[in-house]
Short mmCIF file of C-alpha atoms and ligand atoms in Angstrom, two decimals:
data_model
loop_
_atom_site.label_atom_id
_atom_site.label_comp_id
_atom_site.label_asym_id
_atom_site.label_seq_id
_atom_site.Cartn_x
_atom_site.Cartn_y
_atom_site.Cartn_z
CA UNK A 714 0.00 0.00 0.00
CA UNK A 715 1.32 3.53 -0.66
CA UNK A 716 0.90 6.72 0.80
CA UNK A 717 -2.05 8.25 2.13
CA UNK A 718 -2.79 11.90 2.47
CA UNK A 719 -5.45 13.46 5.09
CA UNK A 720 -5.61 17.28 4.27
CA UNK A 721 -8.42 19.67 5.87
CA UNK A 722 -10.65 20.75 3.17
CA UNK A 723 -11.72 24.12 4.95
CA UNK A 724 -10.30 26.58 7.83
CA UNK A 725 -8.69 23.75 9.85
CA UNK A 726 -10.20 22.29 13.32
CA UNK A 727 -12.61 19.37 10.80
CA UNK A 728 -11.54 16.36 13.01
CA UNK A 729 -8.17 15.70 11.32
CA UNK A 730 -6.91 14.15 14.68
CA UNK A 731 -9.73 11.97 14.67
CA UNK A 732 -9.27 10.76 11.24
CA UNK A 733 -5.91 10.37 11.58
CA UNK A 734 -5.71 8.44 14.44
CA UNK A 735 -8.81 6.06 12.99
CA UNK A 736 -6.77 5.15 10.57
CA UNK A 737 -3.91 4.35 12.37
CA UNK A 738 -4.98 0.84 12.55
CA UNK A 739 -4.33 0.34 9.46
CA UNK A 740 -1.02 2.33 8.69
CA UNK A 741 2.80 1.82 9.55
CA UNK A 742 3.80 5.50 9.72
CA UNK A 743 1.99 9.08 10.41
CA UNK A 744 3.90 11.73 9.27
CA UNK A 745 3.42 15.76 9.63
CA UNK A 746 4.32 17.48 6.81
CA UNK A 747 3.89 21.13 7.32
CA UNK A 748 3.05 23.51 10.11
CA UNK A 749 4.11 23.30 13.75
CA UNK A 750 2.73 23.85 17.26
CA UNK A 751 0.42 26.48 15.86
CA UNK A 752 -1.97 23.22 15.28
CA UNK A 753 -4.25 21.50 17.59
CA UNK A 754 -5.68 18.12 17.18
CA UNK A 755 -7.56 16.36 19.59
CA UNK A 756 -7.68 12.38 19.90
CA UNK A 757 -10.56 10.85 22.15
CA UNK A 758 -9.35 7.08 22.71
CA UNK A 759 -12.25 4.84 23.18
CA UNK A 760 -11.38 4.63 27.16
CA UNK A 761 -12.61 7.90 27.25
CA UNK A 762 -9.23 10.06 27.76
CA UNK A 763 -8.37 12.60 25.13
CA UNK A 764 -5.72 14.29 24.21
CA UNK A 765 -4.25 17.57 22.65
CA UNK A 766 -1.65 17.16 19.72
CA UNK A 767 0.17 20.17 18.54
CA UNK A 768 3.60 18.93 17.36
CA UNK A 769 3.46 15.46 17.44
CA UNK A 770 1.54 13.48 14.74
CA UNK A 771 -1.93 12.10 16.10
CA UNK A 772 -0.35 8.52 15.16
CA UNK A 773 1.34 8.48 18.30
CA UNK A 774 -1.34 6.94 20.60
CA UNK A 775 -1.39 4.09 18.43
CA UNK A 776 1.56 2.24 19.57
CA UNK A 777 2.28 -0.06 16.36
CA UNK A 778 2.81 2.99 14.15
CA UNK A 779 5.78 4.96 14.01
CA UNK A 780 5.42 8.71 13.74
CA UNK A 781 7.95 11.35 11.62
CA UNK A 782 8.09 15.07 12.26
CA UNK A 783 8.91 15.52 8.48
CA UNK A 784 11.28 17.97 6.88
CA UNK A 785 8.47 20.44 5.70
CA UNK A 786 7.40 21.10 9.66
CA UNK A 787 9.00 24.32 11.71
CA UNK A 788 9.81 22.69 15.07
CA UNK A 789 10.58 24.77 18.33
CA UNK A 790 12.55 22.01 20.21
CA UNK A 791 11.41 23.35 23.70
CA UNK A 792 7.34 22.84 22.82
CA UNK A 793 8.37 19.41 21.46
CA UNK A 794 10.16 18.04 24.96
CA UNK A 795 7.48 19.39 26.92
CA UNK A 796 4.71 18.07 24.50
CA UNK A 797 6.84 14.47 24.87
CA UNK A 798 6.72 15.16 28.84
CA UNK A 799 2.91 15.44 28.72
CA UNK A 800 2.11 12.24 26.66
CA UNK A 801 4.82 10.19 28.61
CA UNK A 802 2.89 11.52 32.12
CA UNK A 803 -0.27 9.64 30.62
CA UNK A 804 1.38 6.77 30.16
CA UNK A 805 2.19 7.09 26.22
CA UNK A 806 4.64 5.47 25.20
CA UNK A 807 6.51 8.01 22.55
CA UNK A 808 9.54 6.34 21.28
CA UNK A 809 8.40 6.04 18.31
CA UNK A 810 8.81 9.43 17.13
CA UNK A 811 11.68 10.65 14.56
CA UNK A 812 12.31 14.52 13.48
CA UNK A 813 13.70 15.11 10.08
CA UNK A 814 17.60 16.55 10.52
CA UNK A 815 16.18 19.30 7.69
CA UNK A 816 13.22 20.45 9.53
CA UNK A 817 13.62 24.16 10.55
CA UNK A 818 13.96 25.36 13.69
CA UNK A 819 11.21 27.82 15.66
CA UNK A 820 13.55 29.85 17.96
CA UNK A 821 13.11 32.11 20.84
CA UNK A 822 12.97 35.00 18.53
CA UNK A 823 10.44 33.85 16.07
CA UNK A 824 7.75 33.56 18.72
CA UNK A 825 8.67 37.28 20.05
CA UNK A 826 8.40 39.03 16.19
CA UNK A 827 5.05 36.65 15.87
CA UNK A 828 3.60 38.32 18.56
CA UNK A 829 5.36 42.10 18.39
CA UNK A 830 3.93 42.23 14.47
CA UNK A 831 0.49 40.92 14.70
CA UNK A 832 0.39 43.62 18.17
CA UNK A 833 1.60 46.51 15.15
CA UNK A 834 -0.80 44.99 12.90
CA UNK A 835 -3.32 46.25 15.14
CA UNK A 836 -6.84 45.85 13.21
CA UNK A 837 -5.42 44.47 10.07
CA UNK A 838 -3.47 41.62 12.19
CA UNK A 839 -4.08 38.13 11.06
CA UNK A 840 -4.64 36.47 14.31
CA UNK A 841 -2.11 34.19 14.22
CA UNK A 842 -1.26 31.74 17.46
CA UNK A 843 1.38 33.38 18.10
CA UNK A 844 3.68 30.59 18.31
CA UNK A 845 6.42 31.87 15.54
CA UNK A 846 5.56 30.00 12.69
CA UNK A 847 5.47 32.64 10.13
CA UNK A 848 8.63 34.52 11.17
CA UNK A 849 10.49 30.70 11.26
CA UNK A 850 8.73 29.75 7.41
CA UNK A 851 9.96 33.87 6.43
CA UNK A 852 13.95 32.85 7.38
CA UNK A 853 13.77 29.24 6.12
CA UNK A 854 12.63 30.86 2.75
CA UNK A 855 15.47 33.76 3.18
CA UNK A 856 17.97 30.79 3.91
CA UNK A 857 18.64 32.14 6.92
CA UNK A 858 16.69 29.60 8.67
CA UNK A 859 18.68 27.24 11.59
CA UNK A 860 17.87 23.32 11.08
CA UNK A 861 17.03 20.28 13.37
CA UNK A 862 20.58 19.06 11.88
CA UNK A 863 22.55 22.44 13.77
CA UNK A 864 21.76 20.80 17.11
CA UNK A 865 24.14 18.68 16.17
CA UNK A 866 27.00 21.25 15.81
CA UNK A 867 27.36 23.68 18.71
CA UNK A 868 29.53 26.08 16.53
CA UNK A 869 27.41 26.39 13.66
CA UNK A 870 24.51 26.99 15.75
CA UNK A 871 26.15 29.42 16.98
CA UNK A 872 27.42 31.47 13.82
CA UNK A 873 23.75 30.93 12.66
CA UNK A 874 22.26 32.66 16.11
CA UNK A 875 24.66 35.01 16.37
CA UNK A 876 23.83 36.38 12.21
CA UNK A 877 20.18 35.87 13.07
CA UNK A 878 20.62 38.14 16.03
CA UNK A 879 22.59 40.65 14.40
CA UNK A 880 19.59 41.68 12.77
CA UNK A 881 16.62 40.48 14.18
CA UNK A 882 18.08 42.64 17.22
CA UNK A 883 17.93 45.88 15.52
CA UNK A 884 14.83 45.06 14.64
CA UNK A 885 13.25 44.09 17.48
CA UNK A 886 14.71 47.08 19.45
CA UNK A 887 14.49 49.91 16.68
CA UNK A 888 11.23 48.86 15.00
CA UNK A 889 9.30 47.38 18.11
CA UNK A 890 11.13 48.75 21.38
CA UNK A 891 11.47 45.89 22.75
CA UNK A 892 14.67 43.96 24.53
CA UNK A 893 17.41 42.12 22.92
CA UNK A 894 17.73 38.92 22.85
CA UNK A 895 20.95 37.54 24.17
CA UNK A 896 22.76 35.53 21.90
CA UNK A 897 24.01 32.74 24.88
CA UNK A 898 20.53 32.57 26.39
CA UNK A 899 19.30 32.14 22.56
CA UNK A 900 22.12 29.17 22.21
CA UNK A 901 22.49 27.27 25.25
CA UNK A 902 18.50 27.00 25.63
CA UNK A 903 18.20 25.58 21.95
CA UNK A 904 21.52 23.15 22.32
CA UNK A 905 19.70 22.05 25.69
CA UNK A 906 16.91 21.05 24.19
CA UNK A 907 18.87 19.62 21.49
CA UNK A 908 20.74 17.15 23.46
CA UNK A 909 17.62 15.27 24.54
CA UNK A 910 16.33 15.58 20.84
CA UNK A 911 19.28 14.27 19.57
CA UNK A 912 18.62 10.42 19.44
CA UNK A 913 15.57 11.21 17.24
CA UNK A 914 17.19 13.03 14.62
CA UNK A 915 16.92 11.08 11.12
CA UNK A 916 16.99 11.08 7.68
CA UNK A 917 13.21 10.55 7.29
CA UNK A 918 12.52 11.14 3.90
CA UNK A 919 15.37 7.90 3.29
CA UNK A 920 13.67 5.78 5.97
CA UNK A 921 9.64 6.74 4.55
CA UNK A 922 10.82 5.85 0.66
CA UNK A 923 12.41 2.51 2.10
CA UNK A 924 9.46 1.84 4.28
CA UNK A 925 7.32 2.44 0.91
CA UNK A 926 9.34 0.14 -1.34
CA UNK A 927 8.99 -2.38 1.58
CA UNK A 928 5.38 -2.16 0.92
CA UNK A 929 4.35 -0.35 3.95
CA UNK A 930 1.34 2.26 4.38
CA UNK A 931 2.42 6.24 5.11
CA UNK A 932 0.03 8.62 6.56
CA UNK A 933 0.94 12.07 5.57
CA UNK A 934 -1.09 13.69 8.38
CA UNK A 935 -2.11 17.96 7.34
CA UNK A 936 -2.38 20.50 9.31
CA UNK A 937 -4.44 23.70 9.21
CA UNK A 938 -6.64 23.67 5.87
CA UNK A 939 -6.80 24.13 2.28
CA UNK A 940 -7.93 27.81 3.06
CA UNK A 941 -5.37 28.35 5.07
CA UNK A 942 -2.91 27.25 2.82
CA UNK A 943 -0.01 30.43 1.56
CA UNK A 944 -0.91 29.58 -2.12
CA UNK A 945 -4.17 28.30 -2.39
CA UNK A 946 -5.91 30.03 1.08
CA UNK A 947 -7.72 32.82 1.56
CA UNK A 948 -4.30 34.90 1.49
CA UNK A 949 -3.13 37.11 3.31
CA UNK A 950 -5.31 35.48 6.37
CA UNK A 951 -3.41 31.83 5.87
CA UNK A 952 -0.37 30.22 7.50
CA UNK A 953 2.83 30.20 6.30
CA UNK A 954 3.12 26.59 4.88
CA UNK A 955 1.16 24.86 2.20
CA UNK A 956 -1.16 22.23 4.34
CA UNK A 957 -2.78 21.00 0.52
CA UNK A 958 -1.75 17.71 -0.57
CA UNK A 959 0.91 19.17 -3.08
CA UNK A 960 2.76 19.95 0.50
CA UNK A 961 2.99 16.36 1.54
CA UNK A 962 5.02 15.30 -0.48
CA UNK A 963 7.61 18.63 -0.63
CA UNK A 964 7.18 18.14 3.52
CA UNK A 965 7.88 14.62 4.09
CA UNK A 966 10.39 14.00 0.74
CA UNK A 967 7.81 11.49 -0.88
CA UNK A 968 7.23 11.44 -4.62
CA UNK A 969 3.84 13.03 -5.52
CA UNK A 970 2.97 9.61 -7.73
CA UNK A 971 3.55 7.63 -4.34
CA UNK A 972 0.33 9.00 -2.79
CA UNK A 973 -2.45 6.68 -4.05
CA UNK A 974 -5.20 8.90 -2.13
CA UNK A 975 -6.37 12.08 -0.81
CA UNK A 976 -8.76 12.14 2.50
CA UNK A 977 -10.27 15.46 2.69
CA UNK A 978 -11.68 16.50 6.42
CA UNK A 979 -14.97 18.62 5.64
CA UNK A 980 -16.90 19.34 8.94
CA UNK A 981 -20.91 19.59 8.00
CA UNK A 982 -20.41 23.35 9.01
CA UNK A 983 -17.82 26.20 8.71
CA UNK A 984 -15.34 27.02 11.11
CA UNK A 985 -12.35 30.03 11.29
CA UNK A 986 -10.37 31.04 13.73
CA UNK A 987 -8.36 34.21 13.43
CA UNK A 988 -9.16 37.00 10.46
CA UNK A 989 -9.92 37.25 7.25
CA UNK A 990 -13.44 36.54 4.91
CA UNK A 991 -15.60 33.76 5.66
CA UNK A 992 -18.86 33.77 3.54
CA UNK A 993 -20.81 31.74 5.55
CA UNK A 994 -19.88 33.13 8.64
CA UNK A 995 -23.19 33.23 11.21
CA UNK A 996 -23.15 36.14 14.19
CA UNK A 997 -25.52 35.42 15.55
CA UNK A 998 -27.66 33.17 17.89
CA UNK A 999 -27.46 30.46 15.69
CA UNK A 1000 -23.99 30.90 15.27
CA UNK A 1001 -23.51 30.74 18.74
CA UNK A 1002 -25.70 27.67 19.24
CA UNK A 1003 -23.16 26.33 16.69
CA UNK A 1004 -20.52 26.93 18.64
CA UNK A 1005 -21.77 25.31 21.87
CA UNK A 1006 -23.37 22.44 20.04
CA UNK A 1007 -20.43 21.84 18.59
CA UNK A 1008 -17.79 23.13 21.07
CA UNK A 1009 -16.20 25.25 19.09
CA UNK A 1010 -12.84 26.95 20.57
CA UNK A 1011 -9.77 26.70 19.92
CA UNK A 1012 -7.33 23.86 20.83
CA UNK A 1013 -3.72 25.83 20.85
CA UNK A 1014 -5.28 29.34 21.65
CA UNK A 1015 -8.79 29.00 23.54
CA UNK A 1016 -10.22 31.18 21.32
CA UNK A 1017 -13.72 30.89 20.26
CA UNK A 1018 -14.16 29.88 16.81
CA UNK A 1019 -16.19 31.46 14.48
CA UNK A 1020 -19.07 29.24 12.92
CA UNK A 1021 -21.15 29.17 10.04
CA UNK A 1022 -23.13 27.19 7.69
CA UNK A 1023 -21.70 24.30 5.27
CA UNK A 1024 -19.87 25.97 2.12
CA UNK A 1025 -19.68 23.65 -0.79
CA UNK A 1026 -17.86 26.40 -3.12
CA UNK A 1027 -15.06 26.09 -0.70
CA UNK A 1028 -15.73 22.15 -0.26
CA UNK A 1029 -14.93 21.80 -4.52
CA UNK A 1030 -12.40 24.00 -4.29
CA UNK A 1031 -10.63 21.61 -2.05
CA UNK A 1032 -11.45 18.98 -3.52
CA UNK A 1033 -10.09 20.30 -7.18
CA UNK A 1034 -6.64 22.17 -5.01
CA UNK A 1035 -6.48 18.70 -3.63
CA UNK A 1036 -7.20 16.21 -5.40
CA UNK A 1037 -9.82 15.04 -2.95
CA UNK A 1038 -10.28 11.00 -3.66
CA UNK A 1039 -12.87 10.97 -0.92
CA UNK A 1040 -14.28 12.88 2.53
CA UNK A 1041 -14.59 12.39 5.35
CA UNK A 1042 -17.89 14.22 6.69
CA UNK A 1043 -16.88 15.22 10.45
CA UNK A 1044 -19.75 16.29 13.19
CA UNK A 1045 -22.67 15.54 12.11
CA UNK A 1046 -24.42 14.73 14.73
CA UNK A 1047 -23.87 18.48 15.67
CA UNK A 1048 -27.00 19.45 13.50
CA UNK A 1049 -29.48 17.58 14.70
CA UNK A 1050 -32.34 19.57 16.42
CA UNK A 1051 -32.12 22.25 13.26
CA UNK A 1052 -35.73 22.56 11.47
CA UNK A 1053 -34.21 23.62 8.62
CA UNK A 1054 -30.27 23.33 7.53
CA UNK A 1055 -29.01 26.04 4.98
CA UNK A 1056 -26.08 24.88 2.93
CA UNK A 1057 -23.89 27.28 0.50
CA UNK A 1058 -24.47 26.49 -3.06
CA UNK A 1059 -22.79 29.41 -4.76
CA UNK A 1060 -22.04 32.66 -3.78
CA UNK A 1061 -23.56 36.57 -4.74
CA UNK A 1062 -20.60 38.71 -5.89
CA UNK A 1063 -21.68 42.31 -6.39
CA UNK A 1064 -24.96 41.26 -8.28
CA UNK A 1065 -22.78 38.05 -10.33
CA UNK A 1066 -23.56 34.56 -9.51
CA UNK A 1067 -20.51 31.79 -9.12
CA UNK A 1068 -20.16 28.53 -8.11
CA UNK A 1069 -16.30 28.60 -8.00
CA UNK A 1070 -13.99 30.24 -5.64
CA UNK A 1071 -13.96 34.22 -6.65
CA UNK A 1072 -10.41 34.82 -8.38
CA UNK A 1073 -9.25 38.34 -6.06
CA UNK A 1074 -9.44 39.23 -2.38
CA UNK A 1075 -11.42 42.02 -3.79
CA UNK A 1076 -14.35 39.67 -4.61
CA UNK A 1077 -13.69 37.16 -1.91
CA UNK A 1078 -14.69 40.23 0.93
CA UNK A 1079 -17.42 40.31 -1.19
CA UNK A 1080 -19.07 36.76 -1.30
CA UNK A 1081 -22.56 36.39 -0.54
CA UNK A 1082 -23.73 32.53 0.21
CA UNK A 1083 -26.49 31.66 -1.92
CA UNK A 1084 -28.22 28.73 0.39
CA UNK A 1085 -30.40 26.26 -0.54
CA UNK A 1086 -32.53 25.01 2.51
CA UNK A 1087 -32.49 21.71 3.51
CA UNK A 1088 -34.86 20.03 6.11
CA UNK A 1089 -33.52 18.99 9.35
CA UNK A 1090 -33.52 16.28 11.69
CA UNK A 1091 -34.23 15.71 15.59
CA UNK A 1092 -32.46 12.34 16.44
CA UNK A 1093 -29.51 12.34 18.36
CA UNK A 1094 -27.28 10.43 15.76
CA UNK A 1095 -24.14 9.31 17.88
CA UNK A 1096 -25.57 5.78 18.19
CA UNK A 1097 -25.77 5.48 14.10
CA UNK A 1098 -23.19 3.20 13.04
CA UNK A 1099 -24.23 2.52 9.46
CA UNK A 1100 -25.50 4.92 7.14
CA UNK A 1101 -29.15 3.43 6.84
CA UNK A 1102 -29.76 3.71 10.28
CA UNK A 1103 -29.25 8.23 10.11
CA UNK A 1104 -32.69 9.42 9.95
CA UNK A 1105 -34.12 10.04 6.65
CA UNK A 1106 -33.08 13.89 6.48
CA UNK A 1107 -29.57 13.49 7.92
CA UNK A 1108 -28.58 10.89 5.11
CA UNK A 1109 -30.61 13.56 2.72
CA UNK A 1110 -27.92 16.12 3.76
CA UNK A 1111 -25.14 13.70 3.60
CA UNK A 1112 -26.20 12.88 -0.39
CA UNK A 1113 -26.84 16.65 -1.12
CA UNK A 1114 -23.40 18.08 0.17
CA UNK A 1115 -21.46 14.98 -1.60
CA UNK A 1116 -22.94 15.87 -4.84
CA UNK A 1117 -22.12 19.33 -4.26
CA UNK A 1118 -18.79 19.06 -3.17
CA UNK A 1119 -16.78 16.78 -6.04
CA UNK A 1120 -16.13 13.65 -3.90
CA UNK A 1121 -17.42 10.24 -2.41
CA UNK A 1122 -18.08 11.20 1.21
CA UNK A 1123 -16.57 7.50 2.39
CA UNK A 1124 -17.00 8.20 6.37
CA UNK A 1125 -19.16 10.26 8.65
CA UNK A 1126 -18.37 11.71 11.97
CA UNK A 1127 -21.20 11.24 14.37
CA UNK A 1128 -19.59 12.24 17.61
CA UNK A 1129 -15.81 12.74 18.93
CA UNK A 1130 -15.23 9.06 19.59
CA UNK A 1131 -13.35 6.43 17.49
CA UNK A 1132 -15.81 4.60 16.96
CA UNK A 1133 -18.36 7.18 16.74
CA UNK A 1134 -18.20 6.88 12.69
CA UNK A 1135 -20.34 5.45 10.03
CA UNK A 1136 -17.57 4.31 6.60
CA UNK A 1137 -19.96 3.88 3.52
P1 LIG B 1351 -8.23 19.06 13.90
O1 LIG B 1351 -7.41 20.26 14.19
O2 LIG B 1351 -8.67 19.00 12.49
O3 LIG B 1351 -7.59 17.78 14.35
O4 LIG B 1351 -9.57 19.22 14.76
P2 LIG B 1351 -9.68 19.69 16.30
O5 LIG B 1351 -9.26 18.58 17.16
O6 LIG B 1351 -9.04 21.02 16.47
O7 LIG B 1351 -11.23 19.97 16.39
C1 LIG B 1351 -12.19 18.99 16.10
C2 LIG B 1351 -13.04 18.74 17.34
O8 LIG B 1351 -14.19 18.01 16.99
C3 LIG B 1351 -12.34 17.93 18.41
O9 LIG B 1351 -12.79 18.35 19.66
C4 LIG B 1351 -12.80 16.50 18.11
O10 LIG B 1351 -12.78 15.66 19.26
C5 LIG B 1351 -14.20 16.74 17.68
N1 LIG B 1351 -14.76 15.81 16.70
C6 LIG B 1351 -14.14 15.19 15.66
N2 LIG B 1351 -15.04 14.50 14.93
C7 LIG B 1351 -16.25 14.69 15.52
C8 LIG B 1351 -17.59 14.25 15.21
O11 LIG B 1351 -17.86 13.58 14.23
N3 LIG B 1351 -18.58 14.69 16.08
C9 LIG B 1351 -18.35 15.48 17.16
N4 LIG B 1351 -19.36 15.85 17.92
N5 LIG B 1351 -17.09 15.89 17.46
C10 LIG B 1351 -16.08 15.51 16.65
P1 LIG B 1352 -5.32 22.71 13.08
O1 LIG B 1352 -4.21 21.84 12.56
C1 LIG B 1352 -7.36 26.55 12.84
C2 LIG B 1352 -4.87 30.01 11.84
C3 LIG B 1352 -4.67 31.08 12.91
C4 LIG B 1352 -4.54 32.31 12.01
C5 LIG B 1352 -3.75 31.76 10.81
C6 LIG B 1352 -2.24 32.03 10.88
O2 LIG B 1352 -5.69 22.46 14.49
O3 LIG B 1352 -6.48 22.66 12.14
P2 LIG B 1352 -0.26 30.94 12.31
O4 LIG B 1352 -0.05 30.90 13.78
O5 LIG B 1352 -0.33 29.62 11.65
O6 LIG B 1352 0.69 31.88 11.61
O7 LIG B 1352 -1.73 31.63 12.15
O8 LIG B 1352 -3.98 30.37 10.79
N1 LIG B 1352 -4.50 28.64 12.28
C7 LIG B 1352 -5.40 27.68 12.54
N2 LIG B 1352 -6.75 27.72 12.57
N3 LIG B 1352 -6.71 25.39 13.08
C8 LIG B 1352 -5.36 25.33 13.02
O9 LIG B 1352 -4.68 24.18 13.08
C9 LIG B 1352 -4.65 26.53 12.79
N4 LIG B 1352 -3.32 26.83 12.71
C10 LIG B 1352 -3.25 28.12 12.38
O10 LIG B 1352 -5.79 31.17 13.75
O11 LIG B 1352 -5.79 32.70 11.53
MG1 LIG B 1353 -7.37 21.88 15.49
#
């Protein structure tokens, strides 16, 4: 079997943790491709516990897979020793994780110009996490970026802080008036960290392509969405890293004709956290009852998320960005006790009809949904386990969003659980 991609088909937070970890069953390796600890992905084993992912792939509670951190993921070495000390405090057992030696490196001072421009940014800010993932992408892309391999050599680390410094110094004192960072304090936390990373450091993109000519299954897990992808999101309000399938393979140094399919995470609603347009977007009391129904905030920031109805212009965009082989329809259970359930079918720009994605920002701002209404259901669904048992309406919704969208809907999320989940 060859690789496997699971990609978020809209704003991020659609149950990729879920997903991911469902299918670890049946998988040998889960690797992250892109993004870092700005991510949060949540894992309810069927004992009940659950658990918060940020950094580590959601293959790790599965303890027959091995898990990668691949080349195409910005790692700050301190979040990823305390996220280690968390899981191994529950009683995980995380030796199976490697970190590619070319992964970049979030440092001290990425995380203080995250936060010091978005605070400049004032109403135009993005909202990012905070966590320095932009600034870190921004250097890699300048080659000024330090690696996962530099823990390895204590004078080149160095030289690289010390250039980084140099200038992000001036910058941080002239531009933002704020402290320096010391270049020591900068080196000896990182190389601390380093030393316990160490015996995790790897070559994974030689160990995935063996493990793949050996015949065994790789699960190239996404972070974020397709909308919040640099290239194909709704730019400037996007990450810095390309989360759409394209990504796995530049992240985790697979060839693109290795990946055999495409799992795209669609939640049966909108969600967005942080700025920028969302068409859908509901404010509210029925975006609010969306949000507790379904609750909605943030795993990495606490912040509320911001809800809305189903979007199927954005569902066949992913799909086409992707190449979507099949969804997975997360949280459906979440609107039952609707009477009616709009869903997007196109959108209203300035007095023009489309069912595609507008081309410019310009038009993007100004969207309009244009819903169709479907009718809803009152059954509490979490005890559905195949699709003919869903109540009439529910499976009506299912068919109408999969012929909107452009893709099989092959599973259906009916509450957090593992086995919460009807496969078609
Ligand atoms: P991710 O970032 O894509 O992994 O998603 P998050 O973990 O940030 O957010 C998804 C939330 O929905 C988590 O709290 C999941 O436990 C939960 N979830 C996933 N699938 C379902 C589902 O089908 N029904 C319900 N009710 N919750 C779900
Ligand atoms: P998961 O993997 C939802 C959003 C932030 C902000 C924008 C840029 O859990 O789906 P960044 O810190 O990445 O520079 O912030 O992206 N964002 C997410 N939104 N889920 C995520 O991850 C996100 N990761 C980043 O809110 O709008
Ligand atoms: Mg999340």
């Amino acid at each position: 079997m060859p690789a496997i991609v699971v990609i978020g088909a809209q704003w991020g937070d659609e149950g990729k943790g879920k997903a991911t970890d469902l299918l670890g069953g049946q998988v040998q390796w889960v690797v992250r491709y892109q993004g870092g600890n700005n991510a949060g992905h949540t894992v309810v084993l069927p004992d009940g516990q659950d658990f918060a992912l940020h950094l580590i792939p959601s293959g790790i509670l599965n303890p027959s897979v091995r898990n990668v951190i691949g080349n195409g993921v910005v790692v700050n070495p301190t979040v990823l020793l305390d996220e280690l000390a968390g899981l191994e405090a529950r009683h995980v057992d995380a030796a199976n994780l490697i970190v590619s030696a070319d992964a970049h490196l979030i440092m001290p001072y990425h995380v203080e110009i995250d936060k010091v421009t978005e605070r400049y940014l004032g109403k135009a800010k993005i909202g990012t996490t905070g966590r320095g993932i932009g600034p870190a992408y921004q250097d890699k892309v300048a080659r000024v970026g330090v690696r996962v391999a530099d823990l390895l050599d204590a004078k080149i680390l160095r030289e690289k802080v010390e250039a980084a410094l140099d200038f992000k110094n001036q910058v941080l004192v002239k531009v933002y008036n704020r402290k320096a960072l010391d270049v020591d304090e900068v080196v000896d936390s990182v190389l601390a960290a380093g030393r316990e990373i160490e015996p995790r450091i790897a070559d994974t993109r030689l160990l995935l392509n063996q493990a793949l000519d050996a015949g065994e299954t790789v699960l190239l897990e996404g972070s974020q969405g397709t909308l919040l992808d640099v290239d194909h999101g709704t730019y400037p309000y996007v990450t810095s890293s390309n989360p759409t399938a394209g990504g796995a393979a530049v992240g985790s140094g697979i060839g693109p004709i290795r990946i055999s399919r495409v799992i795209g995470i669609l939640k049966a609603y909108t969600t967005r956290v942080g700025s920028g347009p969302f068409p859908t977007e509901l404010t509210d009391a029925m975006g609010e009852h969306l949000r507790k129904a379904g609750g909605e905030v943030g795993v990495t920031t606490g912040r509320e998320r911001r809800c809305g109805w189903f979007d199927s212009v954005i569902a066949r965009y992913a799909a086409r960005v992707n190449g979507i082989t099949d969804f997975f329809l997360t949280k459906l259970d979440v609107l039952s006790g609707l009477e009616r359930v709009p869903v997007c079918v196109a959108y209203d720009v300035d007095g023009r009809r489309t069912d595609e994605m507008p081309m410019t920002q310009t038009d993007m701002h100004h969207a309009v949904p244009v819903y169709e209404e479907l009718p809803g259901w009152w059954e509490d669904l979490s005890d559905c386990r195949t699709f003919g048992e869903l109540p009439v309406n529910a499976r009506a919704y299912v068919q109408r969003v999969e012929e909107l969208s452009g893709a099989r809907i092959s599973a259906i999320g009916v509450g957090p659980g593992r086995d919460e989940t009807i496969t078609r």
